[in-house]
XYZ file of C-alpha atoms in Angstrom:
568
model
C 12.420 -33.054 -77.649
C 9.356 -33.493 -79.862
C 8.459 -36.960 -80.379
C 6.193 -38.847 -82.571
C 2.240 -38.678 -81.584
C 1.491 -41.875 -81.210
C 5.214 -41.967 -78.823
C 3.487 -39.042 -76.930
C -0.033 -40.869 -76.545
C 1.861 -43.920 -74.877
C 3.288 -41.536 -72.576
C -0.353 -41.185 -71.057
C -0.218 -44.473 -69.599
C -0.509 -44.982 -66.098
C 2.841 -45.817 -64.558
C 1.266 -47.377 -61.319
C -2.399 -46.770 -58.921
C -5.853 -48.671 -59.296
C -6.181 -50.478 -62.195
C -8.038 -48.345 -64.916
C -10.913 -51.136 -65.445
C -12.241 -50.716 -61.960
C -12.667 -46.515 -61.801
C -14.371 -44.167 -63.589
C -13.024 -39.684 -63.981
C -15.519 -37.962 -63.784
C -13.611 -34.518 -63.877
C -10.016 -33.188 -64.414
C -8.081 -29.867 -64.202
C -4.975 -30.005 -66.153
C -2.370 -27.667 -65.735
C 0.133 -27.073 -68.511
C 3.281 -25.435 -69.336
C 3.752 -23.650 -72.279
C 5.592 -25.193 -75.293
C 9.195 -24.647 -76.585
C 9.897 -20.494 -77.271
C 12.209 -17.652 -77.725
C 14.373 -17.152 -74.987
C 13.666 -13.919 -72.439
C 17.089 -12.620 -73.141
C 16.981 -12.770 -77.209
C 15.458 -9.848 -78.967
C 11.896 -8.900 -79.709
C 8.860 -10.852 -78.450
C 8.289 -14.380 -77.171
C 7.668 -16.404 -79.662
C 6.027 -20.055 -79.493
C 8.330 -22.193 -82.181
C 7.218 -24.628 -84.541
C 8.706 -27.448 -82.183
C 6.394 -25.715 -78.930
C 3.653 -26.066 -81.306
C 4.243 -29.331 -81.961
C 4.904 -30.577 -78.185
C 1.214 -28.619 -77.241
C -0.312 -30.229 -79.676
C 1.021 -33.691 -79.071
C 0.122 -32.931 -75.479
C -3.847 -32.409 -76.270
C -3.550 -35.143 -78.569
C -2.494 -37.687 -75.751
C -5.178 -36.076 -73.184
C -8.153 -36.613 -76.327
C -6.901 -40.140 -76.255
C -6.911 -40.586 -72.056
C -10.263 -38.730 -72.114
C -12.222 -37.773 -75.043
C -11.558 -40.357 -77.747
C -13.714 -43.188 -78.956
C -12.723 -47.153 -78.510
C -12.352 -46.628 -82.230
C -9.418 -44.291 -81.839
C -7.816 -46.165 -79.112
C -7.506 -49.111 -80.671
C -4.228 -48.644 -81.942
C -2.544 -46.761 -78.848
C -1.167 -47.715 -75.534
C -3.806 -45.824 -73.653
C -4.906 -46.672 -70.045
C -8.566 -47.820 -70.248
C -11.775 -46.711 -68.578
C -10.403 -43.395 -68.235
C -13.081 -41.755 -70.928
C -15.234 -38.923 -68.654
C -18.319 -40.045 -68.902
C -20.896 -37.738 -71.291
C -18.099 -35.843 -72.706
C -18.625 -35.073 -75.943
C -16.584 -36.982 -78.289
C -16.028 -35.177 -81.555
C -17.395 -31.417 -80.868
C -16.478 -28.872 -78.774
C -19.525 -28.251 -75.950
C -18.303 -25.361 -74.080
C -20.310 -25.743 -70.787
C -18.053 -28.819 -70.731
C -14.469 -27.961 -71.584
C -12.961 -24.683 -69.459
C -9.189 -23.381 -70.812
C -7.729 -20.516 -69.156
C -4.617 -18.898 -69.649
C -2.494 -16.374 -68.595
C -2.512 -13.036 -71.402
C 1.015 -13.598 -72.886
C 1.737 -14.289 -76.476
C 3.889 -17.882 -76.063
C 1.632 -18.827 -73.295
C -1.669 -18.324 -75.564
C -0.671 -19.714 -78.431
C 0.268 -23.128 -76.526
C -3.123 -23.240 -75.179
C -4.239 -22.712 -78.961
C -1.955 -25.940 -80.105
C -2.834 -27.888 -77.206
C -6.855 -27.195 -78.342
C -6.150 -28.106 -81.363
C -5.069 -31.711 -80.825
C -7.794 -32.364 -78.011
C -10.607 -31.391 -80.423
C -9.185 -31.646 -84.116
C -11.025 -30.380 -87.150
C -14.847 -32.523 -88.207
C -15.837 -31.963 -91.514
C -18.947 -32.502 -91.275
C -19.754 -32.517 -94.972
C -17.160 -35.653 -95.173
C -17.779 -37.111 -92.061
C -20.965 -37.114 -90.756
C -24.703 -37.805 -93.225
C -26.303 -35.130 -90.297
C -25.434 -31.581 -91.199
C -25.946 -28.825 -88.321
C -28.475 -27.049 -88.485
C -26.453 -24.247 -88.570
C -24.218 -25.332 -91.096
C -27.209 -25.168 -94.033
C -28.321 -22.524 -96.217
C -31.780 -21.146 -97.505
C -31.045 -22.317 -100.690
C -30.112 -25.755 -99.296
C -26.494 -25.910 -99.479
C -24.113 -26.692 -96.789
C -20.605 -24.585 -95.274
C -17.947 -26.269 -93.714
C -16.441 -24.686 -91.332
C -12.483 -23.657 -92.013
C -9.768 -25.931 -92.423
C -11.887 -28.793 -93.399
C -14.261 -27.801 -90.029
C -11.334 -26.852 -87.547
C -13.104 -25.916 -84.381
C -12.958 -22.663 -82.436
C -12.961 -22.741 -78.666
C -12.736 -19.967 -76.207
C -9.632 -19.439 -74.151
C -10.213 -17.206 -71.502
C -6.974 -14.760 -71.034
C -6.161 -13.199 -67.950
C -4.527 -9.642 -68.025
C -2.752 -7.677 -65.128
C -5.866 -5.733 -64.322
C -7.958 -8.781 -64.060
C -8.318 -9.885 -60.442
C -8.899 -13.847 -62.042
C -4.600 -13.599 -63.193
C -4.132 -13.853 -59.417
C -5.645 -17.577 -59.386
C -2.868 -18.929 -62.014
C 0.153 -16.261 -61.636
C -0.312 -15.135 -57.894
C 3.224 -13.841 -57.994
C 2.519 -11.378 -60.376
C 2.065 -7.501 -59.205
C 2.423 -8.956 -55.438
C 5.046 -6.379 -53.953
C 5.654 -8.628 -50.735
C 6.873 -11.775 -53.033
C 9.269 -9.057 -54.723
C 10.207 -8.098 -50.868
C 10.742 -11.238 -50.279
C 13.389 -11.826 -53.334
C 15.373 -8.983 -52.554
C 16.198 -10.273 -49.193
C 17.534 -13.656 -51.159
C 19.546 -11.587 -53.202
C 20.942 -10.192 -50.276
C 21.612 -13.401 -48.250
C 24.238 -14.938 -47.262
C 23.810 -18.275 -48.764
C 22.873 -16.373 -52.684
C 26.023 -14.603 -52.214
C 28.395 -17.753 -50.992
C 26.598 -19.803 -54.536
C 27.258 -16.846 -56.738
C 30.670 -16.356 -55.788
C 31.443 -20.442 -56.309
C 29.795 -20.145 -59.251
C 31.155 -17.071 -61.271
C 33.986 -18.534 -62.898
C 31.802 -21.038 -64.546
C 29.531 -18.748 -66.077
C 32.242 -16.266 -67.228
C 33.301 -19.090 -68.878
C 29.815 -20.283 -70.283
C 29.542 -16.469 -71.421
C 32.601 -16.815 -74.136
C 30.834 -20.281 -75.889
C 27.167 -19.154 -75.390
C 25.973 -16.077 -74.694
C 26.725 -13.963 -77.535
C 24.205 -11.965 -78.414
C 22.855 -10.913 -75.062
C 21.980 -7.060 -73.845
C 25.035 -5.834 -72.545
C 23.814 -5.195 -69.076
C 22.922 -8.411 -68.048
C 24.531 -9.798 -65.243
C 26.448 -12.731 -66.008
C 26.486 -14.825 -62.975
C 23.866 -16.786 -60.874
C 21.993 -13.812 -60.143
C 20.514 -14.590 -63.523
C 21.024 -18.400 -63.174
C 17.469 -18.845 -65.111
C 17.540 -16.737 -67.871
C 21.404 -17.567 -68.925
C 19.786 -21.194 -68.958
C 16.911 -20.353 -70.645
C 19.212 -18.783 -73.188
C 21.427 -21.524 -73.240
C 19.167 -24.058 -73.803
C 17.122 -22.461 -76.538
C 20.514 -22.067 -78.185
C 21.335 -25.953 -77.813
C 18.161 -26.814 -78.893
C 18.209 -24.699 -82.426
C 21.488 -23.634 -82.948
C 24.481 -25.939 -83.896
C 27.153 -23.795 -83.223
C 25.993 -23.348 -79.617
C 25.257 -27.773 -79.412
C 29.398 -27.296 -80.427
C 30.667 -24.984 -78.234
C 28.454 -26.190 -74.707
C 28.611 -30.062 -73.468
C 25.249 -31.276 -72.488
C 27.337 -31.759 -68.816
C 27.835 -28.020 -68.884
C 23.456 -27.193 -69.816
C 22.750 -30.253 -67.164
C 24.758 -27.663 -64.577
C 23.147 -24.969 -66.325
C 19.925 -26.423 -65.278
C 20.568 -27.789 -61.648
C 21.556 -24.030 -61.077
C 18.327 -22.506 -62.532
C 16.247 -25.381 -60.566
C 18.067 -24.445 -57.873
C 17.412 -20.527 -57.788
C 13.649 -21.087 -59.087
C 13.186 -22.925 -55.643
C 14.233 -20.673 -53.815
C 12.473 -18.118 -55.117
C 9.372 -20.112 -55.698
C 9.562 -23.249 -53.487
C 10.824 -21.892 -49.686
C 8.196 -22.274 -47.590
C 10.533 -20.778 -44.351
C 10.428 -17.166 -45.695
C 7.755 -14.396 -44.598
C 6.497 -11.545 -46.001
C 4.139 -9.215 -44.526
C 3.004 -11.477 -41.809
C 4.776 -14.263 -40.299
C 4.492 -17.829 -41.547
C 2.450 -16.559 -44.732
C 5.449 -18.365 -47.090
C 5.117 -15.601 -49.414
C 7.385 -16.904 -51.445
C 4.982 -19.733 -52.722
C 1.977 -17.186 -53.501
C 1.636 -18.793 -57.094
C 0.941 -21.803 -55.662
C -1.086 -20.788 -52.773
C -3.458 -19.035 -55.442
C -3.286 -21.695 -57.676
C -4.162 -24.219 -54.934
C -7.603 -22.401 -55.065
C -8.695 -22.221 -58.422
C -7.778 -26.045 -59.144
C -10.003 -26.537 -55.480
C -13.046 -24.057 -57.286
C -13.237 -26.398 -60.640
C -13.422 -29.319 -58.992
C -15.963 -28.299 -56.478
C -17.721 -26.303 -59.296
C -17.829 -29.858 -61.285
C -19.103 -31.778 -58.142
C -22.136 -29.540 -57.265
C -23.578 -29.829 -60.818
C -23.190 -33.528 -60.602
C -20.478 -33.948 -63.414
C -22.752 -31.964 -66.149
C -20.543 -28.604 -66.031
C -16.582 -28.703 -66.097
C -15.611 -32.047 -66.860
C -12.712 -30.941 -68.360
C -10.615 -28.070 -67.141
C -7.591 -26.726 -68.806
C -5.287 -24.135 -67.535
C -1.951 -22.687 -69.112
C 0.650 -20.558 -67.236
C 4.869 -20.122 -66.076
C 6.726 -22.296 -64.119
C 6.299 -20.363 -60.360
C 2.940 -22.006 -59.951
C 4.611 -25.726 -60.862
C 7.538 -25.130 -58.400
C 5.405 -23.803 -55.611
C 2.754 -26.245 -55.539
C 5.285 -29.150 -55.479
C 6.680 -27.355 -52.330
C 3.091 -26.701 -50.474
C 1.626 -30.085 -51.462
C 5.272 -31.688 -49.844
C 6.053 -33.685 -53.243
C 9.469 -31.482 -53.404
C 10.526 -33.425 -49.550
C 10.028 -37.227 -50.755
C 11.157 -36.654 -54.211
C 14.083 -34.426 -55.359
C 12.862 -34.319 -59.056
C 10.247 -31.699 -57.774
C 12.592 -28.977 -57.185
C 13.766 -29.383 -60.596
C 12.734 -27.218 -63.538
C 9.395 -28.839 -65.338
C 10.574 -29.431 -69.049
C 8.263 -27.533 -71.810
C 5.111 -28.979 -72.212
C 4.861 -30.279 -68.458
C 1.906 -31.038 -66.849
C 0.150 -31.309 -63.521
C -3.476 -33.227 -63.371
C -6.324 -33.464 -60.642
C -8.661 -36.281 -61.394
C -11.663 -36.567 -59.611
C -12.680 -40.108 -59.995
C -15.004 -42.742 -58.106
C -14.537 -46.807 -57.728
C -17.248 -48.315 -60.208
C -19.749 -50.240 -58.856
C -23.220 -51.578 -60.047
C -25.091 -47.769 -60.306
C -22.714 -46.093 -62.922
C -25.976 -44.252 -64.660
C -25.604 -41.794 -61.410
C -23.184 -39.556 -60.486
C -21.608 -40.507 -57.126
C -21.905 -39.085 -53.669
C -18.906 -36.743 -52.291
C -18.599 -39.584 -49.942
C -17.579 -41.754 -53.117
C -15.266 -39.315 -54.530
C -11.727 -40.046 -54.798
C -8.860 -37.373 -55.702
C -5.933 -38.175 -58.008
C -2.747 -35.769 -58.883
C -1.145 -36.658 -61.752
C 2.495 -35.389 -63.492
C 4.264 -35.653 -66.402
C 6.957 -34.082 -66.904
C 7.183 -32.878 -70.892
C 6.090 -34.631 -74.304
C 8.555 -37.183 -75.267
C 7.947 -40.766 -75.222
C 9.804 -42.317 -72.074
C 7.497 -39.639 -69.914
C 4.697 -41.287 -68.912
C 2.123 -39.458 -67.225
C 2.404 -40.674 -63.128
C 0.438 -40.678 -60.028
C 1.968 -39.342 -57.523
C 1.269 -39.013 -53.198
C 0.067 -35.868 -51.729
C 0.465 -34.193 -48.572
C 2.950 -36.301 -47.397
C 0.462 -39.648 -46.990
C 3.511 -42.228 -48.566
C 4.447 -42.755 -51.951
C 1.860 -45.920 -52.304
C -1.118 -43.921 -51.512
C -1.558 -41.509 -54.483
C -5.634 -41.288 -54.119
C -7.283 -39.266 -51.361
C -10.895 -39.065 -50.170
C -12.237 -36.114 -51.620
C -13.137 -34.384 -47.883
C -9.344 -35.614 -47.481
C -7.665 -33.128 -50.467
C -10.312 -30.414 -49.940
C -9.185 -29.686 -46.180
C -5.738 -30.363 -47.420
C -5.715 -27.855 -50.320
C -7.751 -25.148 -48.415
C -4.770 -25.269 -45.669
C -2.609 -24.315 -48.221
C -4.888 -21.838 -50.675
C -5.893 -17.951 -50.753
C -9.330 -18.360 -51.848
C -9.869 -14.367 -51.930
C -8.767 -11.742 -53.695
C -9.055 -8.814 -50.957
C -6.527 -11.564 -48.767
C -4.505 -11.784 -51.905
C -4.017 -8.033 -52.083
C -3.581 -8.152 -48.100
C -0.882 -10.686 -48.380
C 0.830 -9.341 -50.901
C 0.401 -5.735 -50.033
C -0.530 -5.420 -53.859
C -0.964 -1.495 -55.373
C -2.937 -3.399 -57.606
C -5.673 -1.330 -59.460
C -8.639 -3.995 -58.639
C -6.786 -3.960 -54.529
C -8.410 -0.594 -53.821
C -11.796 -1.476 -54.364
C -11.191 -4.619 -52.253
C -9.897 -2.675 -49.470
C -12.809 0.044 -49.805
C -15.238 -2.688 -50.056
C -13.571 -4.992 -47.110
C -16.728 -5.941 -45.899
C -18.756 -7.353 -49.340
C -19.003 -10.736 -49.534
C -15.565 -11.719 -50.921
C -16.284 -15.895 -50.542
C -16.574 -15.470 -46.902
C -14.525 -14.629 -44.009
C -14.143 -11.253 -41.921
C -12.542 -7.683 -42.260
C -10.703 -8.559 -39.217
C -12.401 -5.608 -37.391
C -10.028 -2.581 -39.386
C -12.636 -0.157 -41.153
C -12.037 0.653 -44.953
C -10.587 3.887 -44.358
C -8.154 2.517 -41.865
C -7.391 -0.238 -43.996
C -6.690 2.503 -47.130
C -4.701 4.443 -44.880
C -2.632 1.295 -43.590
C -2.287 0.483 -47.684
C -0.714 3.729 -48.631
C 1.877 3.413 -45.861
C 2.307 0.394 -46.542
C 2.687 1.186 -50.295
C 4.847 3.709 -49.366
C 7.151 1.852 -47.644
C 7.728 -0.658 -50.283
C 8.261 1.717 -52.878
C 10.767 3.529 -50.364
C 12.888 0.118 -49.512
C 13.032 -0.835 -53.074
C 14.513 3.057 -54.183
C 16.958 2.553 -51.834
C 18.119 -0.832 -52.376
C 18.471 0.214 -56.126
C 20.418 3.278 -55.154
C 22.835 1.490 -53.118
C 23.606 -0.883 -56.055
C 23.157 1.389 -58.828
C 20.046 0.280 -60.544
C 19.261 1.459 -63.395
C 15.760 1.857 -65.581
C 14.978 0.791 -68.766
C 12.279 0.809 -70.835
C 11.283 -2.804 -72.430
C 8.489 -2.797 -74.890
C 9.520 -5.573 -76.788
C 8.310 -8.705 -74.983
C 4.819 -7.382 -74.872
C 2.178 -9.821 -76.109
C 1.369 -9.620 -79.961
C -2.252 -8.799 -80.315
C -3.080 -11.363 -83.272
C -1.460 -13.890 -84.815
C -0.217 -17.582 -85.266
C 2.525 -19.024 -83.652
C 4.795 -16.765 -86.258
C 4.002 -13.643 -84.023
C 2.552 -10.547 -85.159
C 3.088 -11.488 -88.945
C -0.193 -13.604 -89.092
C -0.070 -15.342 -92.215
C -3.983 -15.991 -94.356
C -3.011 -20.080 -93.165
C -2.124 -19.540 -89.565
C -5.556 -21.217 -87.668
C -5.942 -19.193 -84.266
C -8.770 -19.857 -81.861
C -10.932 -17.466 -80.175
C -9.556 -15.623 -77.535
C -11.942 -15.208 -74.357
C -11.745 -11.387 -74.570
C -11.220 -9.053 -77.378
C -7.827 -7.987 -78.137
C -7.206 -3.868 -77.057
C -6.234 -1.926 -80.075
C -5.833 -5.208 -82.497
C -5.144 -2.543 -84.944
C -2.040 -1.138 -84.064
C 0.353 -4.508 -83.462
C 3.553 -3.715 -85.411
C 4.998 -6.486 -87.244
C 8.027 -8.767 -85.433
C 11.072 -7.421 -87.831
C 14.167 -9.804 -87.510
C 17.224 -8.804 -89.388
C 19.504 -11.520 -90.202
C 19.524 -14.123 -87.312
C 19.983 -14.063 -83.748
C 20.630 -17.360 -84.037
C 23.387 -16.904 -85.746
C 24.760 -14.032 -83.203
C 22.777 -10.831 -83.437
C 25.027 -8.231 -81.290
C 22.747 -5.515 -81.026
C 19.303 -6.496 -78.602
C 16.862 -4.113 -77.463
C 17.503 -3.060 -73.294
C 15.452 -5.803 -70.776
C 16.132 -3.774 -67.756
C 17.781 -6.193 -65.933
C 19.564 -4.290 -63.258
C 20.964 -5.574 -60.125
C 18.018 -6.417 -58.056
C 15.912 -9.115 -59.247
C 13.542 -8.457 -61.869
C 9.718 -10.313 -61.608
C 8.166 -11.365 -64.261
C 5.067 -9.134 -65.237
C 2.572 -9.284 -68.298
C 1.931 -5.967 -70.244
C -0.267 -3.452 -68.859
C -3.191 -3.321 -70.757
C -7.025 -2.254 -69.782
C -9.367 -4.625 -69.122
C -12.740 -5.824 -67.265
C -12.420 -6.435 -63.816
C -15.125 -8.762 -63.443
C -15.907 -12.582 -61.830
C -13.199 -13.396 -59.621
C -13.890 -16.322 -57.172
C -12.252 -19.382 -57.865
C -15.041 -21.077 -56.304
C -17.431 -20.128 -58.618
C -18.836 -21.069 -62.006
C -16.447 -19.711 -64.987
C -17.621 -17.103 -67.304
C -20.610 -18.168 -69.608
C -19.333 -17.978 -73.494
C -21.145 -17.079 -76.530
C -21.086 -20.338 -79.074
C -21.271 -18.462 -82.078
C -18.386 -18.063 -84.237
């Protein structure tokens, strides 16, 4: 639940590690989860709430105060010292130094945007500061504020399914092994056992709490997230629903959703294409990369580029990562479901000593993960042990978490598409071009026709498995437009009020023209019967982002992120 700001600052305290007066961060990726939202099962598109803003925007508040914020600010909070980066600037955005990425969906963007706006909050410089910008004066001589009493504007750089960079912070997305890889759960023994022990119990749930809901959803564990995620949004804004469902009964709820995310997300025993390549945690494998490329990127330019990294995205990369890293074998809490607002954080940090004007040798470098689990007050953000090297050693040698993280990564795209035997438009140029540079490695000796030829079969035979399996259950088709991502707009949705502050979006929206308005008539709240179809049939359904057209540019996670313009 949302909590007070200054409850959420105190939440950034270090719950145990070095002692914050002897170190110095020098870099961090943060990875977030998005804020409270519409559920996937309620009509029309995802929408970030007021409270999701609110949690986001706590959540950058708290990080300004661990890393941003002047002594002046801190003064009054419960914030673990020392922890300032070092040349980070304090009150205005510098873009070379701050990095957000996010994947392209509306609830997921819009979090990002809240979160910004806490980390860097509006300067009015005409108020605040006897040195205008340059930039900020006329001809004449007068001065113009920016917006909002100078609310700042900084880039988020969206991903799209046609961008080869989504595959660094959604690898499960478009990857037709993973999906493989799900059906066979569905079809296991051990799903079938749960869902049958279980069915009575969500029939049951169904009469108190799931009115409202497309008729052809399955009712069972087979959807054991989304009837939670339905639940729970119910709970949290309806009071009929907080009547008719015991928090016992959304606690089960939950431990049942954990429990299916894991394995769909988290099981590190199932194959897909090729033995042993635990398809099933490609999100995290992917992700494993790209939080490996920022740091590295930071290092090699001696702290002056990246000091801050920000990343926004679902829940598969959380639950994946905590299984690869081995946090989800010494500590149960891992396989649980992150709560909104979540976040993971790499520190890269060094032991002060006498030379702090320099930036420190990789030999010096220390590695940190971080994890707090939601916004409210009595989560405090905690260090935690990687790799299985005990619960009292939480910091690694940087040379120690870069061998550990590349023996868990895909640092490529054309392995990506290899792995996950993608149709992917950006895959065929990969597999045409097999033996560019592509950060490294070889073609394994198979020539780019053979390898096109070997992707078509393969392609083929995917397609093929998957008709069947829906013919022997009876799947059925449906069209679902309606969780697409609204073009513009504030956290409201398509209906952007003159008020609603938005940030720039690192590319330009596709047809910005054309968004149709969010309609809601009545209240589904209040138990709307009619709901547009979701197509949930009865295999399993993975999440995907709308199709839209896009660049397919810069895609190695070990590189430098794409330059932005500074103008507004």
């Amino acid at each position: 639940m949302f909590t007070t700001l200054a409850a959420a600052i105190a939440g950034l305290t270090l719950a145990h590690g070095a002692n914050a007066a002897n170190y110095t961060v020098h870099g961090s990726v943060i990875f977030s989860l998005y804020g409270d939202r519409t559920p996937n099962l309620a009509p029309g598109d995802y929408i970030l709430t007021s409270l999701g803003a609110q949690q986001l925007f706590a959540s950058g508040s708290a990080f300004r105060a661990r890393y941003i914020a002047s002594p002046a600010e801190n003064s009054s909070h419960n914030v673990t010292s020392g922890s300032t980066i070092p040349g980070i600037s304090t009150f205005d955005i510098d873009n070379s130094q701050i990095y957000v990425g996010s994947v392209d969906s509306y609830h997921t963007v819009n979090s990002a945007q809240a979160f910004l706006q806490g980390l860097y909050p509006p300067v009015g410089f005409l108020t605040s500061s006897p040195i205008l910008p340059s930039e900020s004066v006329l001809a004449n001589g007068s001065a113009i504020d920016y917006p909002l009493n100078g609310y700042q504007y900084c880039p988020i750089h969206t991903y799209r399914p046609t961008d080869p960079n989504l595959v660094w912070l959604a690898g499960d997305i478009n990857c037709e092994e993973y999906l493989l890889s799900a059906y066979e759960y569905y079809g296991s023994d051990e799903f079938t056992s749960r869902e049958t022990s279980t069915l009575a119990f969500y029939q049951d749930i169904a009469v108190r709490g799931l009115h409202g809901i497309p008729p052809d959803v399955i009712v069972g564990y087979y959807n054991a997230y989304d009837i939670y995620d339905y639940v729970n949004y119910g709970y949290t804004h309806n009071a009929s629903v907080r009547k008719n469902i015991s928090s016992d009964e959304l606690t089960q709820l939950r431990a049942l959703a954990s429990q299916q995310m894991f394995d769909l997300n988290g099981n590190k025993s199932a194959s897909g294409f090729t033995r042993g390549d635990m398809i099933r945690t490609i999100a995290g494998q992917t992700f494993a990369a790209r939080v490996l490329g920022l740091l590295q990127q930071h290092i090699d330019s001696q702290g002056v580029l990246g000091k801050l990294n920000i990343l926004f995205g679902d829940l598969e990369p959380f639950v994946a990562f905590f299984a690869l890293s081995g946090l989800s074998n010494v500590n149960s809490n891992f396989k649980g479901l992150p709560d909104f607002g979540s976040a993971m954080v790499f520190e890269v940090f060094s032991i002060d000593s006498s030379d702090n004007d320099s930036y420190p040798s990789e030999d010096d470098l220390w590695v940190r993960f971080l994890f707090r689990n939601g916004t409210s007050n009595d989560q405090n953000l905690i260090a935690y042990s990687l790799f299985g090297q005990g619960r009292s050693n939480t910091d690694m040698k940087w040379a120690d978490f870069r061998n550990q993280m590349t023996g868990i990564m895909i640092s490529r795209v054309r392995d990506w598409c290899a792995t996950c035997g993608s149709i992917s438009t950006f895959c065929a140029f990969y597999t045409a071009n097999s033996t560019s540079q592509d950060t490294g490695g070889s073609s394994h000796g198979i020539s780019p026709q053979v390898a096109g030829v070997i992707g078509a079969v393969v392609t083929l035979s995917v397609i093929g498995l998957a008709f069947v399996a829906m013919f022997l259950v009876g799947m059925r088709f449906h069209r679902s437009p309606s969780k697409q991502r609204s073009e513009l707009g504030g956290f409201k949705g398509a209906q952007k009020l003159a008020s609603d502050a938005d940030l720039t979006s690192g590319r330009a929206p596709d047809g910005a023209g054309a968004t149709k308005g969010h309609e809601r008539v009545g209240s589904w709240e209040l138990g709307e019967s009619k709901a547009e179809e979701r197509g949930f049939g009865a295999l399993y359904k993975p999440r995907s982002l709308p199709p839209q057209d896009g660049d397919d540019i810069s895609v190695d996670p070990l590189g430098e992120p794409v330059k932005v313009d500074d103008r507004v």
